[in-house]
CSV table of C-alpha atoms and ligand atoms in Angstrom, one decimal:
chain,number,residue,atom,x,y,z
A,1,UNK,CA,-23.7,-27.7,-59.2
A,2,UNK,CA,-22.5,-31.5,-60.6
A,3,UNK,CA,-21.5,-31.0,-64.1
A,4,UNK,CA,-24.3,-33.1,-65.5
A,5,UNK,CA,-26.1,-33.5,-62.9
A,6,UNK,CA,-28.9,-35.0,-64.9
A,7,UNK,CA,-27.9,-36.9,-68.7
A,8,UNK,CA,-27.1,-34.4,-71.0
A,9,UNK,CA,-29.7,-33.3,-73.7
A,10,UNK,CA,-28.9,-32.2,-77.4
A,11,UNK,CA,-28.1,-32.7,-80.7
A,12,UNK,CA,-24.8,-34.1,-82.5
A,13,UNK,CA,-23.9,-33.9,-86.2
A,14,UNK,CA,-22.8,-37.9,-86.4
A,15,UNK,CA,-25.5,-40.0,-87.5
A,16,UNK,CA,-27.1,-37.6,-90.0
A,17,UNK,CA,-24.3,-35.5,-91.5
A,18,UNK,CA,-20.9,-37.8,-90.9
A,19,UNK,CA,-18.0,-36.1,-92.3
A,20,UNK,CA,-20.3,-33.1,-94.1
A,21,UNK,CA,-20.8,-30.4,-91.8
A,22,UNK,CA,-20.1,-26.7,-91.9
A,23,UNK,CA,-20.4,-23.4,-90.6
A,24,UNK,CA,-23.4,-22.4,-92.2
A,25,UNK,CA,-25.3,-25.8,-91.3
A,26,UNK,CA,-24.1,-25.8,-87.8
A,27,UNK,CA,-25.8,-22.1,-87.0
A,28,UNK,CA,-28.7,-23.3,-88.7
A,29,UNK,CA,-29.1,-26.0,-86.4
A,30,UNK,CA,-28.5,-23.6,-83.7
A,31,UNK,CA,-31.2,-21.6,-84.5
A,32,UNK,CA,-33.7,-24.8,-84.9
A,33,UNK,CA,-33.2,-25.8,-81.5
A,34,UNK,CA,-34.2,-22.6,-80.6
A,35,UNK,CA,-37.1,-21.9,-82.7
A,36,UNK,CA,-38.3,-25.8,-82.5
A,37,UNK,CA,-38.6,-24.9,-78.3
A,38,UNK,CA,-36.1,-28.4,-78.4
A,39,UNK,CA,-33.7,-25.8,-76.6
A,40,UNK,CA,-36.0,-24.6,-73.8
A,41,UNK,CA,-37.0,-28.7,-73.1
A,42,UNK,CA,-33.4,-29.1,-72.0
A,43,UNK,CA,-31.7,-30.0,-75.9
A,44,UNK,CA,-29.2,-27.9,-75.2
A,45,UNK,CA,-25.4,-29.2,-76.3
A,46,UNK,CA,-24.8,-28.6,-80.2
A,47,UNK,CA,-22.2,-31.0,-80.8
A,48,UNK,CA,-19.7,-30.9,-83.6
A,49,UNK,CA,-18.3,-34.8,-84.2
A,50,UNK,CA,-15.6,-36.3,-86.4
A,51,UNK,CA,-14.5,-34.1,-89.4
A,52,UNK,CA,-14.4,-30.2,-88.3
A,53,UNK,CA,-10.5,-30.5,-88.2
A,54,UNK,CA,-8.0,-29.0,-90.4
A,55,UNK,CA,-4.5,-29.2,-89.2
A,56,UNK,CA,-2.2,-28.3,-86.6
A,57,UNK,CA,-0.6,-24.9,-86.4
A,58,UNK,CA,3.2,-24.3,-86.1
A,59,UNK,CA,3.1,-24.1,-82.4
A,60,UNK,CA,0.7,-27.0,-82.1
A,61,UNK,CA,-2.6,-25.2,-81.7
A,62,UNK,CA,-5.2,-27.8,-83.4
A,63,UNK,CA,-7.5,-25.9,-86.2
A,64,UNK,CA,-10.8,-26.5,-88.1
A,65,UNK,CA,-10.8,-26.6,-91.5
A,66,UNK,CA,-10.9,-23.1,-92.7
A,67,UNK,CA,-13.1,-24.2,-95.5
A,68,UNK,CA,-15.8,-25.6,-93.7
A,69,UNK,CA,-15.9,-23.4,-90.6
A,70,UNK,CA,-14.5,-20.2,-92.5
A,71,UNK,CA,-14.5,-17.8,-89.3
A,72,UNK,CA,-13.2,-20.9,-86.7
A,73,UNK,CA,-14.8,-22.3,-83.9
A,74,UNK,CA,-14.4,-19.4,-81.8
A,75,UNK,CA,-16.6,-17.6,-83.5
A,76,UNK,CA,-18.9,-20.4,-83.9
A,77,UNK,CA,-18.8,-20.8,-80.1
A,78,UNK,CA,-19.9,-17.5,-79.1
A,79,UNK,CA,-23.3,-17.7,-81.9
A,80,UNK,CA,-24.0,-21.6,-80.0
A,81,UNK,CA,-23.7,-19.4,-76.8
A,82,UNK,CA,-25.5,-16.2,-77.4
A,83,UNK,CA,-28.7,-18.7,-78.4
A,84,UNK,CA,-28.3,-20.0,-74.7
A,85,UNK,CA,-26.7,-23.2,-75.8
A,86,UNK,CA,-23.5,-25.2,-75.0
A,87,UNK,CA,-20.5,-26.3,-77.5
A,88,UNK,CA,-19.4,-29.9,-78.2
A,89,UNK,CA,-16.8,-31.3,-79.3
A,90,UNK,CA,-14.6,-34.3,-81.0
A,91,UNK,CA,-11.1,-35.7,-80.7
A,92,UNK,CA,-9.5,-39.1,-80.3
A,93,UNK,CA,-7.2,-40.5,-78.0
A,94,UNK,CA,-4.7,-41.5,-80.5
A,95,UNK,CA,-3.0,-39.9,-83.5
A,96,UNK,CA,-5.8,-40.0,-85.2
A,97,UNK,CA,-9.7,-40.0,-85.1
A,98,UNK,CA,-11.9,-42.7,-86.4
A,99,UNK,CA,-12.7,-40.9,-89.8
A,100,UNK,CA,-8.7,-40.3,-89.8
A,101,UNK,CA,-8.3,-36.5,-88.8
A,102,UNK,CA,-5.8,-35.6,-86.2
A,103,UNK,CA,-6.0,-37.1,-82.8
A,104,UNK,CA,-4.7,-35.9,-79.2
A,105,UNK,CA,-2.1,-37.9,-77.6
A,106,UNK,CA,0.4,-36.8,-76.7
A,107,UNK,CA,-0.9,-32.8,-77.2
A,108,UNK,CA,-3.8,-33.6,-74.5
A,109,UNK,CA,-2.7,-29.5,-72.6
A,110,UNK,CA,-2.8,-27.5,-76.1
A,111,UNK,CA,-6.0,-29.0,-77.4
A,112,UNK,CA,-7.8,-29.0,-73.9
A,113,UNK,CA,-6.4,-25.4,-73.4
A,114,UNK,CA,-7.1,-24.3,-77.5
A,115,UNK,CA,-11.0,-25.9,-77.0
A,116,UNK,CA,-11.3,-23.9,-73.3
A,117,UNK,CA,-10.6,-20.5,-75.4
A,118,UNK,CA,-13.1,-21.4,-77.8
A,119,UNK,CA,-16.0,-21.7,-75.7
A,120,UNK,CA,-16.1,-25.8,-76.0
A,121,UNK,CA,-18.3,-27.3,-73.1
A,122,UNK,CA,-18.1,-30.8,-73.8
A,123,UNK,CA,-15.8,-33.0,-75.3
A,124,UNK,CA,-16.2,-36.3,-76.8
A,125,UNK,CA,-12.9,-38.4,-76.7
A,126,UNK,CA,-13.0,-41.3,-79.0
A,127,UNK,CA,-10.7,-44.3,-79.2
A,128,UNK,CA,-10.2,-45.9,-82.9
A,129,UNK,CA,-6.3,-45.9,-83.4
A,130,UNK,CA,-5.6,-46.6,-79.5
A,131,UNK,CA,-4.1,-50.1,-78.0
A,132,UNK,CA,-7.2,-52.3,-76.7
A,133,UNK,CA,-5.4,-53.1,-73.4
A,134,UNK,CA,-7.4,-51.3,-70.6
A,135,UNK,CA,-4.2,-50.2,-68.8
A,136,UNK,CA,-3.3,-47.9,-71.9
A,137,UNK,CA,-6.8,-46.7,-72.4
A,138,UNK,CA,-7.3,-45.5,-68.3
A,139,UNK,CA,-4.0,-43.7,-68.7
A,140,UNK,CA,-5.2,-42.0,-71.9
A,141,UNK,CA,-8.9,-41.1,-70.7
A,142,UNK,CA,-7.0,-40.2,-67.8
A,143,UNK,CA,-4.7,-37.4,-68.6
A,144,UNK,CA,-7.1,-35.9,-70.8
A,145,UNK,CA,-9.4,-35.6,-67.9
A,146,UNK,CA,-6.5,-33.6,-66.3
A,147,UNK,CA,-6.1,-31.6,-69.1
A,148,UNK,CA,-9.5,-30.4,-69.1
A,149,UNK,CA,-9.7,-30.1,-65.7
A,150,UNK,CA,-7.1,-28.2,-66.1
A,151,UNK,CA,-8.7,-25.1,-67.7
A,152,UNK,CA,-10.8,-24.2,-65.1
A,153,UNK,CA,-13.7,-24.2,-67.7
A,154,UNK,CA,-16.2,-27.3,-66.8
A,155,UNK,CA,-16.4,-29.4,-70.3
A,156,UNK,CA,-18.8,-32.7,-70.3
A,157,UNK,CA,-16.3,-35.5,-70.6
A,158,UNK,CA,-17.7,-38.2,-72.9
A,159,UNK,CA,-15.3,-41.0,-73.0
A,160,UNK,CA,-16.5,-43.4,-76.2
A,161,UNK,CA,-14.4,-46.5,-76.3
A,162,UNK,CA,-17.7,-48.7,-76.8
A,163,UNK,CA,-17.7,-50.9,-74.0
A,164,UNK,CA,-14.8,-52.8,-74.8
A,165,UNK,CA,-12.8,-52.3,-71.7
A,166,UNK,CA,-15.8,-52.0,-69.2
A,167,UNK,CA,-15.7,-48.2,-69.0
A,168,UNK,CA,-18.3,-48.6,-66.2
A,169,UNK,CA,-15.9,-49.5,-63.9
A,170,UNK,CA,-12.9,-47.0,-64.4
A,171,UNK,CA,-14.1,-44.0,-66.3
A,172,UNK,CA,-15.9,-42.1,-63.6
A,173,UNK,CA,-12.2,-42.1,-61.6
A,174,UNK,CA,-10.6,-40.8,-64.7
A,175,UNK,CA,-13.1,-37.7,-64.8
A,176,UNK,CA,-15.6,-38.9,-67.1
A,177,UNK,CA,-19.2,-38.0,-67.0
A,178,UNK,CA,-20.6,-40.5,-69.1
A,179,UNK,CA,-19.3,-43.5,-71.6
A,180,UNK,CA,-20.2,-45.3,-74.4
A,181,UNK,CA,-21.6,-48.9,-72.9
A,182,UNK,CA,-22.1,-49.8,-77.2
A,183,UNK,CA,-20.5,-50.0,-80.7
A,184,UNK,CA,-22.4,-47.2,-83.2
A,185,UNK,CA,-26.2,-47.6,-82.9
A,186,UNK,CA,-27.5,-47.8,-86.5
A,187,UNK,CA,-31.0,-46.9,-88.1
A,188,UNK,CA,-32.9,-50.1,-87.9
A,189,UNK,CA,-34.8,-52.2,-84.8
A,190,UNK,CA,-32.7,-55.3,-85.6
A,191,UNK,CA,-28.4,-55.1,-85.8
A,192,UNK,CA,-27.6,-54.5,-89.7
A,193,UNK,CA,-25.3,-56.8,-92.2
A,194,UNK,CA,-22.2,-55.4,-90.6
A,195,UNK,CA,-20.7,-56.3,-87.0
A,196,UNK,CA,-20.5,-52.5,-86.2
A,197,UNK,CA,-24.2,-52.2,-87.0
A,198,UNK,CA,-26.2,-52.7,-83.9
A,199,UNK,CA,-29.9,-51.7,-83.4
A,200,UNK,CA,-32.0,-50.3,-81.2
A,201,UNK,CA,-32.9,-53.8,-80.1
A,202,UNK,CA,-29.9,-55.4,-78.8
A,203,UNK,CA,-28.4,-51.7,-77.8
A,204,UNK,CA,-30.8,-51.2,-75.7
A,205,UNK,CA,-32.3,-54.5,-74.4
A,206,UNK,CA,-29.4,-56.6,-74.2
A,207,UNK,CA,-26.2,-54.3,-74.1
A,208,UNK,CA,-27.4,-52.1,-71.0
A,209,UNK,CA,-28.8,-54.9,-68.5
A,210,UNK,CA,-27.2,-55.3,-65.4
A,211,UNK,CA,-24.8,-51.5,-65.9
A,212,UNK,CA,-27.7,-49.2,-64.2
A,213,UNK,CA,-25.7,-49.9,-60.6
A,214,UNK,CA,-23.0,-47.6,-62.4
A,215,UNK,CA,-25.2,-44.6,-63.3
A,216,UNK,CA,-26.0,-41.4,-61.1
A,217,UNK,CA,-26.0,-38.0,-61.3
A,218,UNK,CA,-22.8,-36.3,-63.0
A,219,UNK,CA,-21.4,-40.0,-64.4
A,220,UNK,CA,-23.9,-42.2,-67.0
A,221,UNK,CA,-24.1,-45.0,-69.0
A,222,UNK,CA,-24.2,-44.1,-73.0
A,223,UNK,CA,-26.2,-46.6,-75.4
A,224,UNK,CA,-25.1,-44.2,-78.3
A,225,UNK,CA,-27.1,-41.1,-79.8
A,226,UNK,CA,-30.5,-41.1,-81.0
A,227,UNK,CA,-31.8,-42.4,-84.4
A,228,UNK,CA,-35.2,-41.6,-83.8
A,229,UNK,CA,-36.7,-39.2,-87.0
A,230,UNK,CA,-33.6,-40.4,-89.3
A,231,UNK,CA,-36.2,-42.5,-91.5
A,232,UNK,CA,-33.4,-44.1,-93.5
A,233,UNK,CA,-31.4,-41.2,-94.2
A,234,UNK,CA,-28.1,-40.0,-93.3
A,235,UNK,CA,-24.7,-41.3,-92.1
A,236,UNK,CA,-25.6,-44.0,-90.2
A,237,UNK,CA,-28.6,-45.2,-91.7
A,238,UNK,CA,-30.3,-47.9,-93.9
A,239,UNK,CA,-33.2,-48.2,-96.3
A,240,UNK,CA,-36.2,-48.1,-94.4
A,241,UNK,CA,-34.9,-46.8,-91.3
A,242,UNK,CA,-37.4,-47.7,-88.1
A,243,UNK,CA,-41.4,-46.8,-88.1
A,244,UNK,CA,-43.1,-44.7,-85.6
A,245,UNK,CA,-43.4,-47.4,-83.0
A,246,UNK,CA,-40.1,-48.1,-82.9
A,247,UNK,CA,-38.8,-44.8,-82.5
A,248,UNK,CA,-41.1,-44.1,-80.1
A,249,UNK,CA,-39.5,-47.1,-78.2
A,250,UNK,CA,-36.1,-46.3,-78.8
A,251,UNK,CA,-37.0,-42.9,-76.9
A,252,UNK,CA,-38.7,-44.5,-74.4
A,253,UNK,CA,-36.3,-46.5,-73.3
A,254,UNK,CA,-33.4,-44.1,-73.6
A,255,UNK,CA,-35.4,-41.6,-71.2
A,256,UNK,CA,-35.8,-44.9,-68.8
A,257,UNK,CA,-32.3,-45.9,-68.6
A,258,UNK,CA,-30.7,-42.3,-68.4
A,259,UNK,CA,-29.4,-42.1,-71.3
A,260,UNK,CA,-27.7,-39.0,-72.6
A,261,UNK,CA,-30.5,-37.6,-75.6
A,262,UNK,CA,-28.3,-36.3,-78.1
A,263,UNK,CA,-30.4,-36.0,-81.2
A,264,UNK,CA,-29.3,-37.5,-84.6
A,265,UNK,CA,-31.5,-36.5,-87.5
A,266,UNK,CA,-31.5,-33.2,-88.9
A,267,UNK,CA,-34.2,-31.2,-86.9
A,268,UNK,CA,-34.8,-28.6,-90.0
A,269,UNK,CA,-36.9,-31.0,-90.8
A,270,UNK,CA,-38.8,-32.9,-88.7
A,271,UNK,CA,-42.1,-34.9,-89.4
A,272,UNK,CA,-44.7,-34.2,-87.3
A,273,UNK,CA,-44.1,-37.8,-85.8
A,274,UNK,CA,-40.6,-37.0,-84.9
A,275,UNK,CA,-41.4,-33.6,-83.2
A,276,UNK,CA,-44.4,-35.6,-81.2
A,277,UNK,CA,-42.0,-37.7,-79.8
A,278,UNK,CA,-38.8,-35.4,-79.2
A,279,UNK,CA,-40.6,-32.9,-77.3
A,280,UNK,CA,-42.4,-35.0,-75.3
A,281,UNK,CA,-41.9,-33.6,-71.8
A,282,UNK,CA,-43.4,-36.0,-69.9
A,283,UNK,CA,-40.7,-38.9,-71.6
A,284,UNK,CA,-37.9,-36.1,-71.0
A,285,UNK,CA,-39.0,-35.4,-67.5
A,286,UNK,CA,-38.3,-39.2,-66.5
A,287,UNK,CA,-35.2,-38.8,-68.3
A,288,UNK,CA,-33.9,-36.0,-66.4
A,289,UNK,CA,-35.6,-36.8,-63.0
A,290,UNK,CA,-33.0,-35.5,-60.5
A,291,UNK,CA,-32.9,-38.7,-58.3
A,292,UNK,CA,-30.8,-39.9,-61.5
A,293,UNK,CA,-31.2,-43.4,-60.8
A,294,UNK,CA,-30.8,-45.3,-64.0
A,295,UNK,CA,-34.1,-47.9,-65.0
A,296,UNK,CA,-34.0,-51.4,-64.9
A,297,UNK,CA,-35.6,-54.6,-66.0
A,298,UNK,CA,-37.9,-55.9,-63.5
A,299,UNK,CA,-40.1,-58.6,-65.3
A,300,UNK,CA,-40.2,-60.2,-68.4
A,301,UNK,CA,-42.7,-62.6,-70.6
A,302,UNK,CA,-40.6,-64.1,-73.5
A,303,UNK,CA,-39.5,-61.1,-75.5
A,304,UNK,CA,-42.2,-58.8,-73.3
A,305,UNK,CA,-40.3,-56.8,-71.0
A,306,UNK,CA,-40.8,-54.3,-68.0
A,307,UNK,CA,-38.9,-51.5,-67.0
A,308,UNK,CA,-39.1,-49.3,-63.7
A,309,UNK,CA,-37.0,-46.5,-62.7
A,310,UNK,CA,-37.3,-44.6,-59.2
A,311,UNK,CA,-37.9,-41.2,-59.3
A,312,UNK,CA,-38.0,-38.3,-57.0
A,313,UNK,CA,-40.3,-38.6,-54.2
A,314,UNK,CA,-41.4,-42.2,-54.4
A,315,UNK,CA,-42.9,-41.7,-57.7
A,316,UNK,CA,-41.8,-44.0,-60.4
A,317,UNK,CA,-41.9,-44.2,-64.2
A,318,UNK,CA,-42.9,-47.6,-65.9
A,319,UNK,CA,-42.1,-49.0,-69.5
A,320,UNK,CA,-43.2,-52.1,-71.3
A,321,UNK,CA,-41.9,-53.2,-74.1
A,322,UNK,CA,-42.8,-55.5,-77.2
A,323,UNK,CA,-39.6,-56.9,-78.3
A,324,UNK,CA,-41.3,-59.4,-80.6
A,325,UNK,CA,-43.0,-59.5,-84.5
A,326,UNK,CA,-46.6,-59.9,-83.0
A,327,UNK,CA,-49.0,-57.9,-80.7
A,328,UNK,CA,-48.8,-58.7,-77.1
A,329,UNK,CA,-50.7,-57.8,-73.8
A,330,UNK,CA,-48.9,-57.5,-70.6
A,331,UNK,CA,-50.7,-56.8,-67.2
A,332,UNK,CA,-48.2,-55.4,-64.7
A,333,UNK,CA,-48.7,-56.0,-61.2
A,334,UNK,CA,-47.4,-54.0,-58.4
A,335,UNK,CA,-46.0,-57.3,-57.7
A,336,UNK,CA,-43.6,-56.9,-60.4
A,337,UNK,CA,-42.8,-53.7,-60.0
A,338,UNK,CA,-42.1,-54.5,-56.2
A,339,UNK,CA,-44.7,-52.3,-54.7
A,340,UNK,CA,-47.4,-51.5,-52.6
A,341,UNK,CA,-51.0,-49.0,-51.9
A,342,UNK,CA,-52.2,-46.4,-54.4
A,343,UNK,CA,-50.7,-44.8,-56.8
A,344,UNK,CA,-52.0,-42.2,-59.5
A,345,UNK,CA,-51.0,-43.5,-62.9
A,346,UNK,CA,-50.6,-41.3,-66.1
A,347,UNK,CA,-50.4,-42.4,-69.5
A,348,UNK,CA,-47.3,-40.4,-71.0
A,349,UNK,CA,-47.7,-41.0,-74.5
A,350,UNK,CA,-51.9,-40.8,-74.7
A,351,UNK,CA,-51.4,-38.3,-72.3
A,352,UNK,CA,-53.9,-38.7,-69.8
A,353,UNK,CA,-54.8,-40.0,-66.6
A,354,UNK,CA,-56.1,-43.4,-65.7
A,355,UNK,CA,-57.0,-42.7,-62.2
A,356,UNK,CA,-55.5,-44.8,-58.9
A,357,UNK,CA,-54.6,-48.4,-59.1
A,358,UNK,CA,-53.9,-50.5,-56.5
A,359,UNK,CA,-52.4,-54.1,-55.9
A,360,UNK,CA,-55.7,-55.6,-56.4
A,361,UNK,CA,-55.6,-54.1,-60.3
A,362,UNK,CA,-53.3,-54.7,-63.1
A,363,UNK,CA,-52.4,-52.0,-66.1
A,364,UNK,CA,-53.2,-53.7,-69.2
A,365,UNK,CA,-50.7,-52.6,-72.1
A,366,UNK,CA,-51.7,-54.0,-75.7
A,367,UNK,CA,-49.0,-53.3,-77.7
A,368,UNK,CA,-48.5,-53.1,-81.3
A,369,UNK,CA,-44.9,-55.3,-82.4
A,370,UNK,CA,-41.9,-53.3,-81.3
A,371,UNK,CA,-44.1,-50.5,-80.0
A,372,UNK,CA,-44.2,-49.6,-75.9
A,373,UNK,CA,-46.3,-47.9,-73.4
A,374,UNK,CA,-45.1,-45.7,-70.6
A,375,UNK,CA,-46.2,-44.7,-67.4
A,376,UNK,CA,-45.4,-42.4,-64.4
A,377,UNK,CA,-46.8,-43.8,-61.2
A,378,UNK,CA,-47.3,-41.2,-58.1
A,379,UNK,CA,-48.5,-42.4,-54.8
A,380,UNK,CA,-52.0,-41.5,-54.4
B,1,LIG,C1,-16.7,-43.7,-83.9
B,1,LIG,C2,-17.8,-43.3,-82.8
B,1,LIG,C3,-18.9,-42.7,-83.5
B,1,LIG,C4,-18.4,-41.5,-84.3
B,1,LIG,C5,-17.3,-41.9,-85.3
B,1,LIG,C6,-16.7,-40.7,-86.0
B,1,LIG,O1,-17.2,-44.7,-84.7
B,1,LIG,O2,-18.2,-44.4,-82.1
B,1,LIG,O3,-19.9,-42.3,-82.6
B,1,LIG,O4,-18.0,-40.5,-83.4
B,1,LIG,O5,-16.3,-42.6,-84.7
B,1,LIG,O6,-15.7,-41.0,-86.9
């Protein structure tokens, strides 16, 4: 079987929790995903980010800190596994990491080896620290991939150097199955104060067009992890955070372009908003549609804009979205979409069906500012 086959699904402790996470809150979110049912609709990778390091052992051997994960990560391994989830993990491709723990260069077999032992199943391998020359960062994301390649144990390779050196076209070669296309996503519809602060907006509107030739399954594009349900709290978060609509379209749009769904609030507690739109199966089924192809931007009005991706089977999910301050209508045309006869169409937010549609009808979306409405289209 491809080692993600379709984009990977879960959670990560980044945007919410930063450098403050822990044994204790780490099992606790294992045990949400089960009891939520996010597990069972494919949220399956618990991912530990920046800060669960301590230091290096005598021989080398990398270590957590004993003080937040008192027991190690082995241990914490096998309770992520015996729930029926998978382990994640964080290094960096330098001597150091981003928030300034130990890196991997240049110990690339011990910590690939030391991670195998533990249980880890996918590794995210940052760059902060690292020379911004491509020829240094291929050779770095490079013999990492060999290193885990090494173990015989198949670890998601995440390589997250943001887009600078045009991952798109090298990291798949190197062993990666999906890279960071972005600088950190931030709480907020608009970019924030900060260059290093981009929104949901230009992420995903602006950042991904033209990269879904490079998608497929087992190697994806990565707009960064989701905000959606953060409401202004956490690590990576402002005031206000985004409203419902905007969430909504942030998921949306992820599940269109293929995105890995790693979730970023803290799911112990979820408003009944957030849960509506995390485990919706319908989004997540377009998402993880084994054709893998990666959705595009077909047609746009101003700051209107629609989206297809191909699915399975001919079938074919459909987004529009309202990028602007004011409510907008958009009829879509098979003519847009580029094509032809009957199809079925379902509503995957209202949930129902609208009934067969044909080139002589339009679907009229009314949208709300910043909100979207998706479809899934099955010839009839
Ligand atoms: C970088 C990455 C983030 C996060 C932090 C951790 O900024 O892009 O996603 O992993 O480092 O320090």
């Amino acid at each position: 079987m491809t080692l993600a086959g379709t984009p990977p699904m879960g959670w990560n402790s980044w945007n919410t929790f930063g450098r403050n996470i822990n044994e204790s809150l780490i099992k606790e979110i294992a045990d949400t995903l089960v009891e939520s049912g996010l597990r069972d609709l494919g949220y399956v990778y618990l991912n530990l980010d920046d800060h669960w390091h301590g230091g290096r052992a005598e021989d080398g051997r990398p270590q957590p800190n004993f003080e937040k994960f008192p027991n190690g990560l082995k241990v914490l391994g096998d309770y992520i596994h015996e729930r029926g989830l998978k382990f994640g993990i964080y290094s960096d491709a330098a001597d150091n990491t981003c928030g300034g723990e130990f890196g991997s260069l240049g110990y690339e077999e011990i910590d690939a080896q030391t991670w195998a032992e533990w249980g880890v199943d996918y590794l995210k391998y940052d760059y902060c620290h690292a020379p911004l020359d491509r020829g240094t960062a291929i050779a770095r994301y490079r013999k990492m991939g060999q290193a885990l390649r090494a173990t015989g144990r198949p670890i998601v390779y995440s390589v997250c150097e943001w887009g600078d050196r045009q991952p798109w076209l090298w990291a798949r070669e190197v062993g990666a199955n999906l890279w960071r296309t972005s600088g950190d996503i931030w709480d907020g519809w608009e970019d924030g104060p900060n260059h290093w602060q981009l929104g949901i907006d230009r992420i995903g509107f602006e950042i991904q067009r033209g990269l879904e030739r490079y998608a497929g399954p087992g190697h994806w594009n990565d707009p960064d992890m989701l905000i959606v349900g953060m409401g202004g709290s956490g690590n990576v978060s402002h005031q206000n955070g985004c409203s419902y609509h905007e969430y909504r379209s942030h998921f949306s749009l992820w599940s269109l372009l293929a995105a890995p769904l790693l979730i970023g609030c803290d799911i112990r507690n979820m408003s009944a908003d957030t849960r509506e739109i995390l485990t919706n199966a319908e989004v997540i089924a377009l998402n993880q549609d084994s054709l893998g192809q990666q959705g595009y931007r077909v047609f746009h009005a101003g700051k209107v804009e629609l989206f297809k991706k191909p699915l399975l089977f001919g079938e074919l999910g459909v987004g529009v979205f309202n990028r602007r301050n004011e409510a907008q209508t958009l009829r879509v045309h098979w003519s847009d979409l580029g094509i032809q006869g009957a199809y079925q169409v379902r509503d995957l937010w209202a949930h129902t069906d609208m009934g067969v549609f044909d080139e002589g009808q339009a679907l009229v979306a009314e949208l709300e500012p910043h909100a979207c409405a998706i479809y899934r289209l099955s010839p009839a």
